[in-house]
Amino acid sequence: MAQPEYLRIAAELRQRIASGQLAPGDQLPTLPALCASYGVSETTIRNALRLLATEGLIETRARAGTRVRPRPPIHRMAADRYRSTPGAKSTPYTRDQGIGWSEYRLDKRFERVKADGELAALFECEVGERLLARHFVFHDNDLATQMSTSYVRWSDVAGTPVADPINEPWPGGTRAQLGSLGIHIAAITESFTVGMPTESEAATLRIGGGVPVLRYTRRHIADTGRIVEVAHPIVRRGDTTIVDFRIDLDD
């Protein structure tokens, strides 16, 4: 079966963007020019451009035409990012991004909730246990690059600075917060999945609906074996995130 014309045109434009022939910020030819170049209708060109916009490769603005979008830099998430430096103003996020404290901005919203079946299983607690849900959007300068909902047990944080959003962002992140309450973290687990973004995720991270996202669930485990924090999910754009692991083997 012959490939639809709009897919062929999108593939050719995609290749030109990938090769640098069309560089970030370059303006694409006008609709009439593209129609004449490919010998197709305006509808076919619009369908091709709509596909590339969904993939986050181009954007159209009023009176500015259609341009190639700048591609965000690749960020590596190292396995040791939760190891903190005492006294340093940083978090695992700032270390992932390679940014300083002044370049870091955090939008936050806190609310008290009760553990549903999924959260109860993650916390290994009873359904209905009271939790503090902390909704975050993480910004590298003015660019939102990560979003998450982090849950902690209300019995651990009630009446403490950890329960007050005014204290966010907190140097050292969640591990330092819990340490201030006398809770020593012995282990952190993470589970990763990849999928297409929800409408809310695409809008918050300013990505096309065709750009995959990396979602992962993190759990902070105290030295008593009790699970004291669950971030579910943490969401980043998947096409610019690399997760690094180091596995030391005992001979």
GROMACS .gro file of C-alpha atoms in nm:
model
  251
    1MET     CA    1   0.000   0.000   0.000
    2ALA     CA    2   0.139   0.342  -0.096
    3GLN     CA    3   0.236   0.572   0.189
    4PRO     CA    4   0.006   0.874   0.230
    5GLU     CA    5   0.160   1.187   0.083
    6TYR     CA    6   0.150   1.382   0.409
    7LEU     CA    7   0.357   1.111   0.582
    8ARG     CA    8   0.616   1.118   0.304
    9ILE     CA    9   0.640   1.498   0.325
   10ALA     CA   10   0.661   1.491   0.705
   11ALA     CA   11   0.940   1.232   0.684
   12GLU     CA   12   1.138   1.446   0.442
   13LEU     CA   13   1.099   1.761   0.655
   14ARG     CA   14   1.184   1.560   0.967
   15GLN     CA   15   1.505   1.440   0.804
   16ARG     CA   16   1.598   1.796   0.706
   17ILE     CA   17   1.550   1.905   1.067
   18ALA     CA   18   1.750   1.611   1.205
   19SER     CA   19   2.039   1.675   0.965
   20GLY     CA   20   2.055   2.045   1.050
   21GLN     CA   21   1.954   2.155   0.702
   22LEU     CA   22   1.664   2.322   0.880
   23ALA     CA   23   1.819   2.456   1.199
   24PRO     CA   24   1.643   2.561   1.524
   25GLY     CA   25   1.472   2.895   1.465
   26ASP     CA   26   1.467   2.858   1.086
   27GLN     CA   27   1.138   2.949   0.925
   28LEU     CA   28   0.974   2.689   0.703
   29PRO     CA   29   0.852   2.793   0.358
   30THR     CA   30   0.498   2.927   0.341
   31LEU     CA   31   0.203   2.698   0.274
   32PRO     CA   32   0.177   2.805  -0.094
   33ALA     CA   33   0.551   2.750  -0.138
   34LEU     CA   34   0.536   2.401   0.017
   35CYS     CA   35   0.230   2.313  -0.193
   36ALA     CA   36   0.415   2.418  -0.509
   37SER     CA   37   0.733   2.239  -0.406
   38TYR     CA   38   0.563   1.906  -0.336
   39GLY     CA   39   0.279   1.940  -0.588
   40VAL     CA   40   0.010   1.865  -0.329
   41SER     CA   41  -0.291   2.037  -0.176
   42GLU     CA   42  -0.284   2.272   0.120
   43THR     CA   43  -0.468   2.010   0.327
   44THR     CA   44  -0.187   1.759   0.269
   45ILE     CA   45   0.077   2.012   0.378
   46ARG     CA   46  -0.126   2.108   0.685
   47ASN     CA   47  -0.150   1.741   0.784
   48ALA     CA   48   0.227   1.699   0.749
   49LEU     CA   49   0.298   2.010   0.954
   50ARG     CA   50   0.045   1.909   1.219
   51LEU     CA   51   0.227   1.578   1.261
   52LEU     CA   52   0.565   1.752   1.304
   53ALA     CA   53   0.413   1.995   1.554
   54THR     CA   54   0.272   1.703   1.753
   55GLU     CA   55   0.623   1.557   1.764
   56GLY     CA   56   0.750   1.887   1.902
   57LEU     CA   57   0.973   1.962   1.603
   58ILE     CA   58   0.804   2.281   1.478
   59GLU     CA   59   0.575   2.551   1.611
   60THR     CA   60   0.349   2.806   1.445
   61ARG     CA   61   0.295   3.150   1.590
   62ALA     CA   62   0.066   3.428   1.469
   63ARG     CA   63   0.247   3.665   1.233
   64ALA     CA   64   0.572   3.470   1.285
   65GLY     CA   65   0.508   3.173   1.058
   66THR     CA   66   0.617   2.815   1.121
   67ARG     CA   67   0.965   2.766   1.264
   68VAL     CA   68   1.184   2.479   1.377
   69ARG     CA   69   1.169   2.453   1.756
   70PRO     CA   70   1.493   2.466   1.954
   71ARG     CA   71   1.573   2.119   2.083
   72PRO     CA   72   1.626   2.106   2.459
   73PRO     CA   73   1.962   1.970   2.574
   74ILE     CA   74   2.000   1.609   2.676
   75HIS     CA   75   2.010   1.553   3.053
   76ARG     CA   76   2.160   1.248   3.219
   77MET     CA   77   2.012   1.117   3.542
   78ALA     CA   78   2.302   0.957   3.727
   79ALA     CA   79   2.254   0.677   3.977
   80ASP     CA   80   2.436   0.873   4.247
   81ARG     CA   81   2.226   1.191   4.222
   82TYR     CA   82   2.070   1.129   4.565
   83ARG     CA   83   2.409   1.146   4.736
   84SER     CA   84   2.416   1.492   4.890
   85THR     CA   85   2.702   1.726   4.973
   86PRO     CA   86   2.660   1.865   5.327
   87GLY     CA   87   2.588   2.238   5.323
   88ALA     CA   88   2.548   2.254   4.943
   89LYS     CA   89   2.248   2.438   4.798
   90SER     CA   90   2.140   2.168   4.555
   91THR     CA   91   1.889   1.888   4.508
   92PRO     CA   92   1.885   1.575   4.290
   93TYR     CA   93   1.695   1.784   4.033
   94THR     CA   94   1.954   2.063   4.014
   95ARG     CA   95   2.228   1.802   3.984
   96ASP     CA   96   2.037   1.627   3.704
   97GLN     CA   97   1.995   1.958   3.521
   98GLY     CA   98   2.344   2.085   3.591
   99ILE     CA   99   2.211   2.419   3.720
  100GLY     CA  100   2.283   2.641   4.018
  101TRP     CA  101   2.039   2.732   4.295
  102SER     CA  102   1.961   3.073   4.144
  103GLU     CA  103   1.854   2.906   3.818
  104TYR     CA  104   1.611   2.672   3.998
  105ARG     CA  105   1.243   2.755   4.042
  106LEU     CA  106   0.974   2.535   4.193
  107ASP     CA  107   0.598   2.574   4.165
  108LYS     CA  108   0.423   2.395   4.449
  109ARG     CA  109   0.080   2.311   4.585
  110PHE     CA  110   0.018   2.109   4.904
  111GLU     CA  111  -0.297   1.924   5.010
  112ARG     CA  112  -0.394   1.659   5.263
  113VAL     CA  113  -0.527   1.334   5.115
  114LYS     CA  114  -0.600   0.977   5.217
  115ALA     CA  115  -0.414   0.681   5.070
  116ASP     CA  116  -0.613   0.500   4.803
  117GLY     CA  117  -0.542   0.138   4.712
  118GLU     CA  118  -0.251   0.223   4.482
  119LEU     CA  119  -0.079   0.454   4.730
  120ALA     CA  120  -0.142   0.215   5.018
  121ALA     CA  121   0.035  -0.059   4.821
  122LEU     CA  122   0.330   0.171   4.748
  123PHE     CA  123   0.358   0.283   5.111
  124GLU     CA  124   0.275  -0.067   5.244
  125CYS     CA  125   0.021   0.100   5.470
  126GLU     CA  126  -0.352   0.084   5.532
  127VAL     CA  127  -0.598   0.230   5.282
  128GLY     CA  128  -0.715   0.563   5.421
  129GLU     CA  129  -0.390   0.659   5.598
  130ARG     CA  130  -0.351   1.036   5.596
  131LEU     CA  131  -0.085   1.172   5.363
  132LEU     CA  132   0.046   1.510   5.257
  133ALA     CA  133   0.044   1.540   4.876
  134ARG     CA  134   0.298   1.787   4.740
  135HIS     CA  135   0.246   1.879   4.375
  136PHE     CA  136   0.560   2.023   4.213
  137VAL     CA  137   0.661   2.168   3.875
  138PHE     CA  138   1.039   2.205   3.843
  139HIS     CA  139   1.186   2.485   3.631
  140ASP     CA  140   1.532   2.516   3.480
  141ASN     CA  141   1.536   2.897   3.459
  142ASP     CA  142   1.200   2.963   3.285
  143LEU     CA  143   1.160   2.617   3.130
  144ALA     CA  144   0.944   2.356   3.304
  145THR     CA  145   1.129   2.025   3.266
  146GLN     CA  146   0.986   1.801   3.538
  147MET     CA  147   0.665   1.756   3.734
  148SER     CA  148   0.579   1.529   4.023
  149THR     CA  149   0.349   1.453   4.313
  150SER     CA  150   0.537   1.357   4.628
  151TYR     CA  151   0.352   1.200   4.920
  152VAL     CA  152   0.472   1.186   5.281
  153ARG     CA  153   0.296   1.046   5.586
  154TRP     CA  154   0.100   1.314   5.769
  155SER     CA  155   0.194   1.157   6.102
  156ASP     CA  156   0.561   1.226   6.020
  157VAL     CA  157   0.532   1.588   5.904
  158ALA     CA  158   0.228   1.743   6.077
  159GLY     CA  159   0.324   2.070   6.245
  160THR     CA  160   0.679   2.067   6.105
  161PRO     CA  161   0.850   2.295   5.851
  162VAL     CA  162   0.830   2.007   5.598
  163ALA     CA  163   0.451   2.052   5.584
  164ASP     CA  164   0.477   2.422   5.495
  165PRO     CA  165   0.519   2.498   5.122
  166ILE     CA  166   0.689   2.828   5.208
  167ASN     CA  167   1.004   2.625   5.283
  168GLU     CA  168   1.026   2.487   4.929
  169PRO     CA  169   1.259   2.444   4.756
  170TRP     CA  170   1.453   2.277   5.039
  171PRO     CA  171   1.831   2.238   4.993
  172GLY     CA  172   1.912   1.868   4.980
  173GLY     CA  173   1.559   1.774   4.872
  174THR     CA  174   1.338   1.512   5.033
  175ARG     CA  175   1.622   1.321   5.196
  176ALA     CA  176   1.737   1.634   5.379
  177GLN     CA  177   1.379   1.722   5.477
  178LEU     CA  178   1.320   1.384   5.634
  179GLY     CA  179   1.663   1.395   5.797
  180SER     CA  180   1.560   1.718   5.972
  181LEU     CA  181   1.281   1.513   6.135
  182GLY     CA  182   1.523   1.247   6.255
  183ILE     CA  183   1.428   1.004   5.978
  184HIS     CA  184   1.740   0.846   5.830
  185ILE     CA  185   1.701   0.726   5.470
  186ALA     CA  186   1.871   0.394   5.406
  187ALA     CA  187   1.753   0.323   5.050
  188ILE     CA  188   1.573   0.474   4.753
  189THR     CA  189   1.394   0.271   4.486
  190GLU     CA  190   1.282   0.387   4.142
  191SER     CA  191   1.059   0.216   3.884
  192PHE     CA  192   1.047   0.352   3.527
  193THR     CA  193   0.790   0.344   3.248
  194VAL     CA  194   0.759   0.532   2.918
  195GLY     CA  195   0.439   0.648   2.751
  196MET     CA  196   0.268   0.929   2.566
  197PRO     CA  197   0.187   1.244   2.765
  198THR     CA  198  -0.151   1.328   2.906
  199GLU     CA  199  -0.299   1.659   2.799
  200SER     CA  200  -0.196   1.812   3.133
  201GLU     CA  201   0.162   1.679   3.108
  202ALA     CA  202   0.203   1.806   2.751
  203ALA     CA  203   0.072   2.151   2.850
  204THR     CA  204   0.289   2.179   3.163
  205LEU     CA  205   0.609   2.060   2.997
  206ARG     CA  206   0.525   2.247   2.674
  207ILE     CA  207   0.575   1.945   2.450
  208GLY     CA  208   0.382   1.804   2.157
  209GLY     CA  209   0.135   1.524   2.218
  210GLY     CA  210   0.361   1.294   2.014
  211VAL     CA  211   0.665   1.342   2.240
  212PRO     CA  212   0.698   1.048   2.484
  213VAL     CA  213   0.745   1.107   2.854
  214LEU     CA  214   0.945   0.919   3.113
  215ARG     CA  215   0.740   0.845   3.426
  216TYR     CA  216   0.888   0.696   3.735
  217THR     CA  217   0.789   0.613   4.090
  218ARG     CA  218   1.039   0.683   4.368
  219ARG     CA  219   1.025   0.560   4.726
  220HIS     CA  220   1.238   0.677   5.022
  221ILE     CA  221   1.287   0.394   5.271
  222ALA     CA  222   1.398   0.463   5.628
  223ASP     CA  223   1.661   0.258   5.810
  224THR     CA  224   1.372   0.097   6.000
  225GLY     CA  225   1.242  -0.044   5.670
  226ARG     CA  226   0.940   0.189   5.675
  227ILE     CA  227   0.851   0.366   5.348
  228VAL     CA  228   0.836   0.736   5.433
  229GLU     CA  229   0.792   0.904   5.095
  230VAL     CA  230   0.645   0.808   4.759
  231ALA     CA  231   0.675   1.028   4.450
  232HIS     CA  232   0.418   0.896   4.204
  233PRO     CA  233   0.472   0.982   3.932
  234ILE     CA  234   0.773   1.195   3.847
  235VAL     CA  235   0.741   1.301   3.481
  236ARG     CA  236   1.008   1.423   3.237
  237ARG     CA  237   1.013   1.444   2.857
  238GLY     CA  238   1.150   1.112   2.738
  239ASP     CA  239   1.334   1.221   2.424
  240THR     CA  240   1.590   1.430   2.614
  241THR     CA  241   1.642   1.222   2.928
  242ILE     CA  242   1.904   0.951   2.971
  243VAL     CA  243   1.903   0.736   3.284
  244ASP     CA  244   2.247   0.608   3.380
  245PHE     CA  245   2.303   0.303   3.599
  246ARG     CA  246   2.621   0.162   3.747
  247ILE     CA  247   2.616  -0.201   3.857
  248ASP     CA  248   2.914  -0.317   4.063
  249LEU     CA  249   2.965  -0.691   4.045
  250ASP     CA  250   3.140  -0.897   4.305
  251ASP     CA  251   3.380  -1.143   4.149
   0.00000   0.00000   0.00000
